[in-house]
Amino acid sequence: MARIKLQPPKQFLFQTTIPVRITDINYGGHVGNDTVLSLIHEARMQFLQSCGYTELNIENVGLIMSDVAIEFKAELFYGDIIIAEVTAAEFSRVGFEIYYRLLSAKNTAVVAVAKTGMVCYDYSLRKIVGLPEAVIARLSS
């Protein structure tokens, strides 16, 4: 069976911590795969905020997620603290990739690696628009 293999950048420009809440735990007693998607969403919001942006306003355009890939590496449990590393890369005419590395604060083991494709989107027109040049500079530094 083919497996997703992500090649994240070596350097991540942003880091935050996120605690695992009791509501993040599934019937298996660990963080569910759907919760990992929510965790990277939180990390992305904090990353964008650190750059002065939101998903609805990066240089007067919005963002919409076009795809996501997640590699699950290890379990997380209630009370664990996640170190979420985030960086933007692979900028194109209309978007870019955001890479994530989730680590356990306990032992710095990688618990998940992910990538989301982000596309610039005008929500009022309901259409894809060009990536503002200023975004590349801000998200790359």
Short mmCIF file of N, CA, C and O in Angstrom, two decimals:
data_model
loop_
_atom_site.label_atom_id
_atom_site.label_comp_id
_atom_site.label_asym_id
_atom_site.label_seq_id
_atom_site.Cartn_x
_atom_site.Cartn_y
_atom_site.Cartn_z
N MET A 1 0.85 -1.18 0.00
CA MET A 1 0.00 0.00 0.00
C MET A 1 0.89 1.25 0.00
O MET A 1 1.84 1.34 0.78
N ALA A 2 0.59 2.17 -0.87
CA ALA A 2 1.37 3.42 -0.94
C ALA A 2 1.10 4.27 0.30
O ALA A 2 -0.01 4.34 0.79
N ARG A 3 2.13 4.91 0.78
CA ARG A 3 2.04 5.78 1.95
C ARG A 3 2.45 7.19 1.56
O ARG A 3 3.31 7.38 0.70
N ILE A 4 1.84 8.17 2.21
CA ILE A 4 2.25 9.56 2.02
C ILE A 4 3.61 9.76 2.66
O ILE A 4 3.82 9.34 3.80
N LYS A 5 4.52 10.39 1.96
CA LYS A 5 5.83 10.72 2.49
C LYS A 5 6.08 12.21 2.23
O LYS A 5 6.31 12.61 1.10
N LEU A 6 6.00 12.99 3.27
CA LEU A 6 6.22 14.43 3.15
C LEU A 6 7.70 14.75 3.31
O LEU A 6 8.40 14.07 4.06
N GLN A 7 8.14 15.78 2.63
CA GLN A 7 9.51 16.27 2.73
C GLN A 7 9.46 17.70 3.28
O GLN A 7 9.56 18.67 2.51
N PRO A 8 9.29 17.84 4.59
CA PRO A 8 9.21 19.20 5.15
C PRO A 8 10.55 19.91 5.06
O PRO A 8 11.60 19.26 5.00
N PRO A 9 10.52 21.23 5.06
CA PRO A 9 11.78 21.99 5.07
C PRO A 9 12.58 21.66 6.32
O PRO A 9 12.04 21.21 7.33
N LYS A 10 13.88 21.91 6.27
CA LYS A 10 14.74 21.65 7.42
C LYS A 10 14.52 22.68 8.53
O LYS A 10 14.65 22.38 9.70
N GLN A 11 14.18 23.90 8.14
CA GLN A 11 14.01 24.97 9.11
C GLN A 11 12.55 25.42 9.19
O GLN A 11 11.90 25.62 8.16
N PHE A 12 12.06 25.57 10.41
CA PHE A 12 10.72 26.08 10.66
C PHE A 12 10.86 27.46 11.31
O PHE A 12 11.65 27.63 12.23
N LEU A 13 10.09 28.43 10.83
CA LEU A 13 10.23 29.81 11.27
C LEU A 13 9.39 30.17 12.50
O LEU A 13 9.61 31.20 13.11
N PHE A 14 8.42 29.32 12.85
CA PHE A 14 7.52 29.65 13.95
C PHE A 14 7.33 28.42 14.82
O PHE A 14 7.33 27.29 14.33
N GLN A 15 7.18 28.67 16.13
CA GLN A 15 6.95 27.58 17.07
C GLN A 15 5.97 28.03 18.15
O GLN A 15 6.03 29.17 18.61
N THR A 16 5.08 27.14 18.54
CA THR A 16 4.13 27.41 19.61
C THR A 16 3.89 26.11 20.37
O THR A 16 4.25 25.03 19.89
N THR A 17 3.27 26.21 21.52
CA THR A 17 2.89 25.01 22.26
C THR A 17 1.37 24.94 22.36
O THR A 17 0.70 25.97 22.47
N ILE A 18 0.86 23.73 22.29
CA ILE A 18 -0.59 23.49 22.35
C ILE A 18 -0.81 22.30 23.29
O ILE A 18 -0.26 21.21 23.05
N PRO A 19 -1.62 22.47 24.34
CA PRO A 19 -1.89 21.34 25.23
C PRO A 19 -2.96 20.41 24.63
O PRO A 19 -3.85 20.86 23.93
N VAL A 20 -2.84 19.12 24.93
CA VAL A 20 -3.87 18.16 24.54
C VAL A 20 -4.98 18.22 25.57
O VAL A 20 -4.75 18.04 26.76
N ARG A 21 -6.20 18.48 25.11
CA ARG A 21 -7.36 18.59 25.99
C ARG A 21 -8.09 17.25 26.07
O ARG A 21 -7.93 16.40 25.19
N ILE A 22 -8.90 17.10 27.05
CA ILE A 22 -9.65 15.86 27.21
C ILE A 22 -10.58 15.63 26.01
O ILE A 22 -10.79 14.49 25.59
N THR A 23 -11.07 16.70 25.42
CA THR A 23 -11.95 16.56 24.25
C THR A 23 -11.20 16.13 22.99
O THR A 23 -11.82 15.81 21.99
N ASP A 24 -9.86 16.12 23.04
CA ASP A 24 -9.04 15.68 21.91
C ASP A 24 -8.86 14.16 21.89
O ASP A 24 -8.32 13.62 20.93
N ILE A 25 -9.30 13.49 22.96
CA ILE A 25 -9.06 12.06 23.10
C ILE A 25 -10.23 11.27 22.50
O ILE A 25 -11.39 11.58 22.74
N ASN A 26 -9.90 10.22 21.74
CA ASN A 26 -10.94 9.40 21.12
C ASN A 26 -11.16 8.11 21.90
O ASN A 26 -10.57 7.90 22.97
N TYR A 27 -11.99 7.23 21.38
CA TYR A 27 -12.31 5.98 22.06
C TYR A 27 -11.11 5.06 22.23
O TYR A 27 -11.13 4.14 23.03
N GLY A 28 -10.05 5.29 21.47
CA GLY A 28 -8.82 4.50 21.61
C GLY A 28 -7.93 4.98 22.76
O GLY A 28 -6.88 4.41 23.03
N GLY A 29 -8.35 6.09 23.40
CA GLY A 29 -7.59 6.61 24.54
C GLY A 29 -6.44 7.52 24.17
O GLY A 29 -5.62 7.87 25.01
N HIS A 30 -6.38 7.90 22.89
CA HIS A 30 -5.32 8.81 22.44
C HIS A 30 -5.93 9.88 21.53
O HIS A 30 -7.12 9.86 21.24
N VAL A 31 -5.09 10.83 21.11
CA VAL A 31 -5.56 11.89 20.21
C VAL A 31 -5.97 11.26 18.89
O VAL A 31 -5.21 10.49 18.29
N GLY A 32 -7.17 11.60 18.42
CA GLY A 32 -7.67 11.06 17.17
C GLY A 32 -7.08 11.76 15.96
O GLY A 32 -6.60 12.89 16.04
N ASN A 33 -7.14 11.08 14.80
CA ASN A 33 -6.59 11.67 13.58
C ASN A 33 -7.31 12.95 13.18
O ASN A 33 -6.71 13.87 12.64
N ASP A 34 -8.60 13.03 13.45
CA ASP A 34 -9.34 14.25 13.14
C ASP A 34 -8.87 15.42 14.00
O ASP A 34 -8.85 16.57 13.56
N THR A 35 -8.44 15.12 15.22
CA THR A 35 -7.95 16.16 16.11
C THR A 35 -6.61 16.71 15.64
O THR A 35 -6.33 17.89 15.80
N VAL A 36 -5.78 15.86 15.03
CA VAL A 36 -4.50 16.36 14.51
C VAL A 36 -4.75 17.44 13.47
O VAL A 36 -4.06 18.46 13.44
N LEU A 37 -5.77 17.28 12.65
CA LEU A 37 -6.13 18.32 11.69
C LEU A 37 -6.51 19.61 12.42
O LEU A 37 -6.10 20.71 12.02
N SER A 38 -7.26 19.50 13.50
CA SER A 38 -7.62 20.69 14.30
C SER A 38 -6.39 21.31 14.93
O SER A 38 -6.29 22.54 15.02
N LEU A 39 -5.46 20.50 15.38
CA LEU A 39 -4.23 21.03 16.00
C LEU A 39 -3.39 21.81 14.99
O LEU A 39 -2.85 22.87 15.31
N ILE A 40 -3.29 21.30 13.77
CA ILE A 40 -2.51 22.05 12.78
C ILE A 40 -3.25 23.32 12.36
O ILE A 40 -2.62 24.33 12.05
N HIS A 41 -4.58 23.29 12.40
CA HIS A 41 -5.35 24.50 12.13
C HIS A 41 -5.03 25.56 13.19
O HIS A 41 -4.79 26.72 12.86
N GLU A 42 -5.01 25.18 14.44
CA GLU A 42 -4.66 26.11 15.52
C GLU A 42 -3.24 26.64 15.33
O GLU A 42 -2.99 27.85 15.47
N ALA A 43 -2.31 25.76 15.00
CA ALA A 43 -0.93 26.19 14.78
C ALA A 43 -0.84 27.18 13.61
O ALA A 43 -0.11 28.18 13.67
N ARG A 44 -1.60 26.92 12.55
CA ARG A 44 -1.61 27.82 11.39
C ARG A 44 -2.16 29.19 11.77
O ARG A 44 -1.61 30.22 11.39
N MET A 45 -3.23 29.21 12.55
CA MET A 45 -3.81 30.50 12.97
C MET A 45 -2.82 31.29 13.80
O MET A 45 -2.67 32.51 13.62
N GLN A 46 -2.10 30.62 14.71
CA GLN A 46 -1.11 31.32 15.52
C GLN A 46 0.06 31.81 14.67
O GLN A 46 0.58 32.91 14.89
N PHE A 47 0.48 31.00 13.70
CA PHE A 47 1.55 31.40 12.79
C PHE A 47 1.15 32.65 12.00
O PHE A 47 1.89 33.63 11.94
N LEU A 48 -0.03 32.61 11.40
CA LEU A 48 -0.50 33.77 10.63
C LEU A 48 -0.63 35.00 11.51
O LEU A 48 -0.23 36.11 11.13
N GLN A 49 -1.15 34.83 12.72
CA GLN A 49 -1.30 35.95 13.65
C GLN A 49 0.06 36.54 14.00
O GLN A 49 0.20 37.77 14.09
N SER A 50 1.07 35.70 14.16
CA SER A 50 2.41 36.21 14.48
C SER A 50 2.98 37.06 13.34
O SER A 50 3.88 37.87 13.56
N CYS A 51 2.43 36.87 12.13
CA CYS A 51 2.85 37.66 10.96
C CYS A 51 1.91 38.84 10.70
O CYS A 51 2.07 39.55 9.71
N GLY A 52 0.92 39.03 11.57
CA GLY A 52 -0.03 40.12 11.40
C GLY A 52 -1.18 39.80 10.47
O GLY A 52 -1.86 40.71 9.99
N TYR A 53 -1.42 38.52 10.23
CA TYR A 53 -2.46 38.10 9.29
C TYR A 53 -3.53 37.26 9.99
O TYR A 53 -3.34 36.76 11.08
N THR A 54 -4.64 37.06 9.26
CA THR A 54 -5.65 36.06 9.59
C THR A 54 -5.93 35.30 8.30
O THR A 54 -5.50 35.74 7.22
N GLU A 55 -6.68 34.22 8.37
CA GLU A 55 -7.02 33.50 7.15
C GLU A 55 -7.95 34.31 6.25
O GLU A 55 -8.03 34.04 5.07
N LEU A 56 -8.64 35.28 6.82
CA LEU A 56 -9.54 36.11 6.02
C LEU A 56 -8.88 37.39 5.52
O LEU A 56 -9.49 38.11 4.73
N ASN A 57 -7.65 37.66 5.98
CA ASN A 57 -7.00 38.90 5.55
C ASN A 57 -5.48 38.76 5.58
O ASN A 57 -4.85 38.97 6.61
N ILE A 58 -4.92 38.42 4.43
CA ILE A 58 -3.48 38.51 4.23
C ILE A 58 -3.29 39.50 3.08
O ILE A 58 -3.55 39.18 1.92
N GLU A 59 -2.92 40.71 3.44
CA GLU A 59 -2.77 41.78 2.44
C GLU A 59 -4.06 41.95 1.63
O GLU A 59 -4.05 42.04 0.40
N ASN A 60 -5.19 41.94 2.34
CA ASN A 60 -6.52 42.20 1.78
C ASN A 60 -7.10 41.09 0.91
O ASN A 60 -8.03 41.33 0.15
N VAL A 61 -6.54 39.89 0.99
CA VAL A 61 -7.17 38.72 0.38
C VAL A 61 -7.29 37.64 1.43
O VAL A 61 -6.61 37.66 2.46
N GLY A 62 -8.16 36.67 1.20
CA GLY A 62 -8.34 35.57 2.13
C GLY A 62 -7.55 34.35 1.71
O GLY A 62 -6.89 34.34 0.67
N LEU A 63 -7.60 33.34 2.55
CA LEU A 63 -6.98 32.05 2.25
C LEU A 63 -8.03 30.96 2.34
O LEU A 63 -8.96 31.05 3.15
N ILE A 64 -7.87 29.95 1.52
CA ILE A 64 -8.71 28.77 1.61
C ILE A 64 -7.78 27.55 1.46
O ILE A 64 -6.82 27.59 0.68
N MET A 65 -8.05 26.51 2.23
CA MET A 65 -7.21 25.32 2.16
C MET A 65 -7.63 24.48 0.96
O MET A 65 -8.80 24.14 0.80
N SER A 66 -6.65 24.15 0.12
CA SER A 66 -6.95 23.36 -1.07
C SER A 66 -6.67 21.87 -0.88
O SER A 66 -7.26 21.04 -1.56
N ASP A 67 -5.76 21.55 0.02
CA ASP A 67 -5.47 20.14 0.29
C ASP A 67 -4.72 20.02 1.61
O ASP A 67 -4.23 21.01 2.16
N VAL A 68 -4.66 18.79 2.11
CA VAL A 68 -3.93 18.51 3.35
C VAL A 68 -3.36 17.10 3.26
O VAL A 68 -3.97 16.21 2.67
N ALA A 69 -2.17 16.94 3.83
CA ALA A 69 -1.55 15.62 3.96
C ALA A 69 -0.97 15.53 5.37
O ALA A 69 -0.35 16.49 5.85
N ILE A 70 -1.20 14.41 6.02
CA ILE A 70 -0.71 14.23 7.38
C ILE A 70 -0.06 12.85 7.49
O ILE A 70 -0.64 11.85 7.06
N GLU A 71 1.14 12.82 8.06
CA GLU A 71 1.81 11.57 8.41
C GLU A 71 1.75 11.44 9.93
O GLU A 71 2.27 12.30 10.65
N PHE A 72 1.13 10.38 10.40
CA PHE A 72 1.04 10.13 11.84
C PHE A 72 2.25 9.29 12.25
O PHE A 72 2.53 8.26 11.63
N LYS A 73 2.96 9.75 13.29
CA LYS A 73 4.20 9.09 13.69
C LYS A 73 4.13 8.44 15.07
O LYS A 73 4.80 7.46 15.32
N ALA A 74 3.37 9.06 16.00
CA ALA A 74 3.31 8.54 17.37
C ALA A 74 2.02 9.01 18.02
O ALA A 74 1.36 9.93 17.54
N GLU A 75 1.68 8.38 19.13
CA GLU A 75 0.47 8.73 19.85
C GLU A 75 0.68 9.94 20.74
O GLU A 75 1.78 10.23 21.18
N LEU A 76 -0.43 10.63 20.99
CA LEU A 76 -0.50 11.70 21.98
C LEU A 76 -1.61 11.36 22.95
O LEU A 76 -2.62 10.77 22.56
N PHE A 77 -1.44 11.78 24.19
CA PHE A 77 -2.41 11.46 25.23
C PHE A 77 -2.83 12.71 25.98
O PHE A 77 -2.16 13.75 25.91
N TYR A 78 -3.91 12.58 26.74
CA TYR A 78 -4.40 13.70 27.54
C TYR A 78 -3.28 14.21 28.45
O TYR A 78 -2.57 13.44 29.08
N GLY A 79 -3.13 15.53 28.48
CA GLY A 79 -2.11 16.16 29.31
C GLY A 79 -0.80 16.40 28.60
O GLY A 79 0.04 17.16 29.09
N ASP A 80 -0.59 15.74 27.45
CA ASP A 80 0.65 16.00 26.69
C ASP A 80 0.66 17.43 26.20
O ASP A 80 -0.39 18.02 25.93
N ILE A 81 1.85 17.98 26.06
CA ILE A 81 2.03 19.30 25.47
C ILE A 81 2.70 19.08 24.11
O ILE A 81 3.69 18.35 24.00
N ILE A 82 2.14 19.72 23.10
CA ILE A 82 2.66 19.61 21.74
C ILE A 82 3.47 20.86 21.42
O ILE A 82 3.02 21.99 21.68
N ILE A 83 4.64 20.66 20.86
CA ILE A 83 5.40 21.76 20.27
C ILE A 83 5.06 21.72 18.79
O ILE A 83 5.35 20.73 18.10
N ALA A 84 4.41 22.77 18.31
CA ALA A 84 4.02 22.84 16.90
C ALA A 84 4.96 23.79 16.18
O ALA A 84 5.05 24.97 16.53
N GLU A 85 5.67 23.27 15.20
CA GLU A 85 6.55 24.09 14.37
C GLU A 85 5.86 24.30 13.03
O GLU A 85 5.27 23.37 12.48
N VAL A 86 5.94 25.53 12.52
CA VAL A 86 5.21 25.89 11.30
C VAL A 86 6.11 26.75 10.41
O VAL A 86 6.85 27.60 10.90
N THR A 87 5.99 26.55 9.10
CA THR A 87 6.69 27.41 8.15
C THR A 87 5.95 27.39 6.81
O THR A 87 5.26 26.43 6.48
N ALA A 88 6.10 28.45 6.06
CA ALA A 88 5.51 28.54 4.71
C ALA A 88 6.61 28.32 3.68
O ALA A 88 7.77 28.68 3.89
N ALA A 89 6.24 27.72 2.55
CA ALA A 89 7.21 27.41 1.50
C ALA A 89 6.48 27.23 0.18
O ALA A 89 5.25 27.25 0.13
N GLU A 90 7.25 27.04 -0.89
CA GLU A 90 6.73 26.70 -2.21
C GLU A 90 5.64 27.67 -2.68
O GLU A 90 4.54 27.27 -3.04
N PHE A 91 5.99 28.93 -2.69
CA PHE A 91 5.05 29.97 -3.11
C PHE A 91 4.82 29.89 -4.62
O PHE A 91 5.73 29.62 -5.39
N SER A 92 3.57 30.10 -5.01
CA SER A 92 3.20 30.08 -6.43
C SER A 92 2.44 31.37 -6.76
O SER A 92 2.32 32.26 -5.94
N ARG A 93 1.89 31.42 -7.94
CA ARG A 93 1.15 32.60 -8.40
C ARG A 93 -0.08 32.87 -7.54
O ARG A 93 -0.45 34.02 -7.31
N VAL A 94 -0.72 31.80 -7.01
CA VAL A 94 -1.97 31.98 -6.27
C VAL A 94 -1.95 31.40 -4.85
O VAL A 94 -2.95 31.46 -4.16
N GLY A 95 -0.83 30.86 -4.41
CA GLY A 95 -0.83 30.28 -3.07
C GLY A 95 0.52 29.79 -2.62
O GLY A 95 1.56 30.16 -3.18
N PHE A 96 0.51 28.92 -1.63
CA PHE A 96 1.73 28.40 -1.03
C PHE A 96 1.39 27.20 -0.17
O PHE A 96 0.23 26.89 0.08
N GLU A 97 2.44 26.52 0.29
CA GLU A 97 2.29 25.39 1.19
C GLU A 97 2.64 25.84 2.60
O GLU A 97 3.54 26.66 2.78
N ILE A 98 1.96 25.29 3.59
CA ILE A 98 2.36 25.46 4.98
C ILE A 98 2.70 24.08 5.51
O ILE A 98 1.92 23.14 5.37
N TYR A 99 3.90 23.96 6.07
CA TYR A 99 4.37 22.72 6.65
C TYR A 99 4.31 22.80 8.17
O TYR A 99 4.53 23.86 8.75
N TYR A 100 4.04 21.65 8.78
CA TYR A 100 3.90 21.55 10.23
C TYR A 100 4.70 20.34 10.72
O TYR A 100 4.70 19.29 10.08
N ARG A 101 5.33 20.50 11.87
CA ARG A 101 5.95 19.37 12.56
C ARG A 101 5.46 19.44 14.00
O ARG A 101 5.68 20.45 14.67
N LEU A 102 4.77 18.40 14.44
CA LEU A 102 4.27 18.34 15.81
C LEU A 102 5.19 17.42 16.60
O LEU A 102 5.43 16.28 16.20
N LEU A 103 5.69 17.95 17.72
CA LEU A 103 6.62 17.22 18.57
C LEU A 103 6.03 17.07 19.96
O LEU A 103 5.30 17.96 20.42
N SER A 104 6.38 16.01 20.64
CA SER A 104 6.01 15.86 22.04
C SER A 104 6.98 16.68 22.88
O SER A 104 8.20 16.53 22.75
N ALA A 105 6.45 17.55 23.73
CA ALA A 105 7.33 18.35 24.60
C ALA A 105 8.04 17.47 25.61
O ALA A 105 9.09 17.84 26.13
N LYS A 106 7.49 16.29 25.86
CA LYS A 106 8.07 15.34 26.83
C LYS A 106 9.45 14.87 26.40
O LYS A 106 10.38 14.82 27.18
N ASN A 107 9.56 14.50 25.12
CA ASN A 107 10.81 13.89 24.66
C ASN A 107 11.24 14.37 23.26
O ASN A 107 12.13 13.79 22.67
N THR A 108 10.60 15.39 22.75
CA THR A 108 10.82 15.98 21.42
C THR A 108 10.68 14.97 20.27
O THR A 108 11.17 15.22 19.16
N ALA A 109 10.01 13.87 20.50
CA ALA A 109 9.74 12.92 19.42
C ALA A 109 8.72 13.52 18.46
O ALA A 109 7.77 14.18 18.88
N VAL A 110 8.92 13.29 17.17
CA VAL A 110 7.97 13.76 16.17
C VAL A 110 6.72 12.90 16.26
O VAL A 110 6.79 11.67 16.18
N VAL A 111 5.57 13.54 16.44
CA VAL A 111 4.31 12.79 16.51
C VAL A 111 3.50 12.90 15.23
O VAL A 111 2.69 12.02 14.94
N ALA A 112 3.73 13.96 14.46
CA ALA A 112 3.06 14.11 13.16
C ALA A 112 3.79 15.14 12.32
O ALA A 112 4.39 16.08 12.84
N VAL A 113 3.72 14.94 11.02
CA VAL A 113 4.21 15.90 10.03
C VAL A 113 3.05 16.14 9.08
O VAL A 113 2.35 15.20 8.70
N ALA A 114 2.84 17.41 8.71
CA ALA A 114 1.70 17.72 7.85
C ALA A 114 2.04 18.84 6.89
O ALA A 114 3.01 19.58 7.07
N LYS A 115 1.19 18.96 5.87
CA LYS A 115 1.30 20.03 4.88
C LYS A 115 -0.11 20.42 4.47
O LYS A 115 -0.95 19.56 4.26
N THR A 116 -0.35 21.72 4.39
CA THR A 116 -1.61 22.20 3.82
C THR A 116 -1.31 23.11 2.65
O THR A 116 -0.42 23.95 2.71
N GLY A 117 -2.05 22.92 1.58
CA GLY A 117 -1.98 23.82 0.44
C GLY A 117 -2.94 24.97 0.68
O GLY A 117 -4.13 24.74 0.93
N MET A 118 -2.43 26.18 0.64
CA MET A 118 -3.25 27.38 0.89
C MET A 118 -3.32 28.19 -0.40
O MET A 118 -2.30 28.44 -1.04
N VAL A 119 -4.54 28.57 -0.77
CA VAL A 119 -4.78 29.32 -1.99
C VAL A 119 -5.41 30.65 -1.62
O VAL A 119 -6.27 30.72 -0.74
N CYS A 120 -4.98 31.72 -2.29
CA CYS A 120 -5.57 33.04 -2.06
C CYS A 120 -6.98 33.05 -2.66
O CYS A 120 -7.19 32.59 -3.79
N TYR A 121 -7.91 33.60 -1.89
CA TYR A 121 -9.31 33.49 -2.27
C TYR A 121 -10.05 34.76 -1.89
O TYR A 121 -9.88 35.27 -0.78
N ASP A 122 -10.83 35.26 -2.81
CA ASP A 122 -11.69 36.41 -2.53
C ASP A 122 -13.07 35.86 -2.17
O ASP A 122 -13.79 35.38 -3.04
N TYR A 123 -13.39 35.94 -0.88
CA TYR A 123 -14.65 35.37 -0.42
C TYR A 123 -15.87 36.13 -0.94
O TYR A 123 -16.93 35.54 -1.10
N SER A 124 -15.73 37.43 -1.21
CA SER A 124 -16.88 38.18 -1.73
C SER A 124 -17.16 37.82 -3.19
O SER A 124 -18.32 37.77 -3.60
N LEU A 125 -16.12 37.54 -3.97
CA LEU A 125 -16.29 37.14 -5.37
C LEU A 125 -16.39 35.63 -5.55
O LEU A 125 -16.74 35.16 -6.63
N ARG A 126 -16.03 34.88 -4.50
CA ARG A 126 -16.02 33.42 -4.55
C ARG A 126 -15.10 32.90 -5.65
O ARG A 126 -15.44 32.02 -6.43
N LYS A 127 -13.86 33.48 -5.69
CA LYS A 127 -12.92 33.03 -6.70
C LYS A 127 -11.48 33.16 -6.22
O LYS A 127 -11.17 33.95 -5.33
N ILE A 128 -10.62 32.38 -6.83
CA ILE A 128 -9.19 32.39 -6.54
C ILE A 128 -8.58 33.68 -7.09
O ILE A 128 -8.94 34.12 -8.18
N VAL A 129 -7.66 34.27 -6.32
CA VAL A 129 -6.98 35.50 -6.73
C VAL A 129 -5.48 35.31 -6.56
O VAL A 129 -5.03 34.35 -5.94
N GLY A 130 -4.71 36.25 -7.08
CA GLY A 130 -3.26 36.18 -7.02
C GLY A 130 -2.70 36.39 -5.62
O GLY A 130 -3.28 37.09 -4.80
N LEU A 131 -1.56 35.79 -5.37
CA LEU A 131 -0.85 35.93 -4.11
C LEU A 131 -0.14 37.28 -4.07
O LEU A 131 0.71 37.55 -4.93
N PRO A 132 -0.46 38.14 -3.10
CA PRO A 132 0.25 39.42 -3.00
C PRO A 132 1.73 39.21 -2.70
O PRO A 132 2.10 38.37 -1.86
N GLU A 133 2.60 39.95 -3.39
CA GLU A 133 4.05 39.82 -3.22
C GLU A 133 4.48 40.02 -1.77
O GLU A 133 5.40 39.36 -1.29
N ALA A 134 3.83 40.93 -1.06
CA ALA A 134 4.21 41.23 0.33
C ALA A 134 4.05 40.01 1.23
O ALA A 134 4.75 39.88 2.24
N VAL A 135 3.16 39.10 0.89
CA VAL A 135 2.93 37.91 1.70
C VAL A 135 4.18 37.02 1.68
O VAL A 135 4.60 36.48 2.71
N ILE A 136 4.77 36.88 0.52
CA ILE A 136 5.97 36.03 0.39
C ILE A 136 7.07 36.54 1.32
O ILE A 136 7.67 35.77 2.08
N ALA A 137 7.33 37.83 1.30
CA ALA A 137 8.37 38.41 2.14
C ALA A 137 8.06 38.21 3.62
O ALA A 137 8.93 37.83 4.40
N ARG A 138 6.83 38.45 4.02
CA ARG A 138 6.48 38.36 5.43
C ARG A 138 6.49 36.92 5.94
O ARG A 138 6.95 36.66 7.04
N LEU A 139 5.97 35.99 5.17
CA LEU A 139 5.91 34.61 5.64
C LEU A 139 7.24 33.88 5.52
O LEU A 139 7.41 32.81 6.10
N SER A 140 8.18 34.47 4.81
CA SER A 140 9.49 33.84 4.62
C SER A 140 10.52 34.32 5.62
O SER A 140 11.65 33.81 5.63
N SER A 141 10.17 35.30 6.45
CA SER A 141 11.19 35.82 7.37
C SER A 141 10.85 35.58 8.81
O SER A 141 9.81 35.18 9.18
#
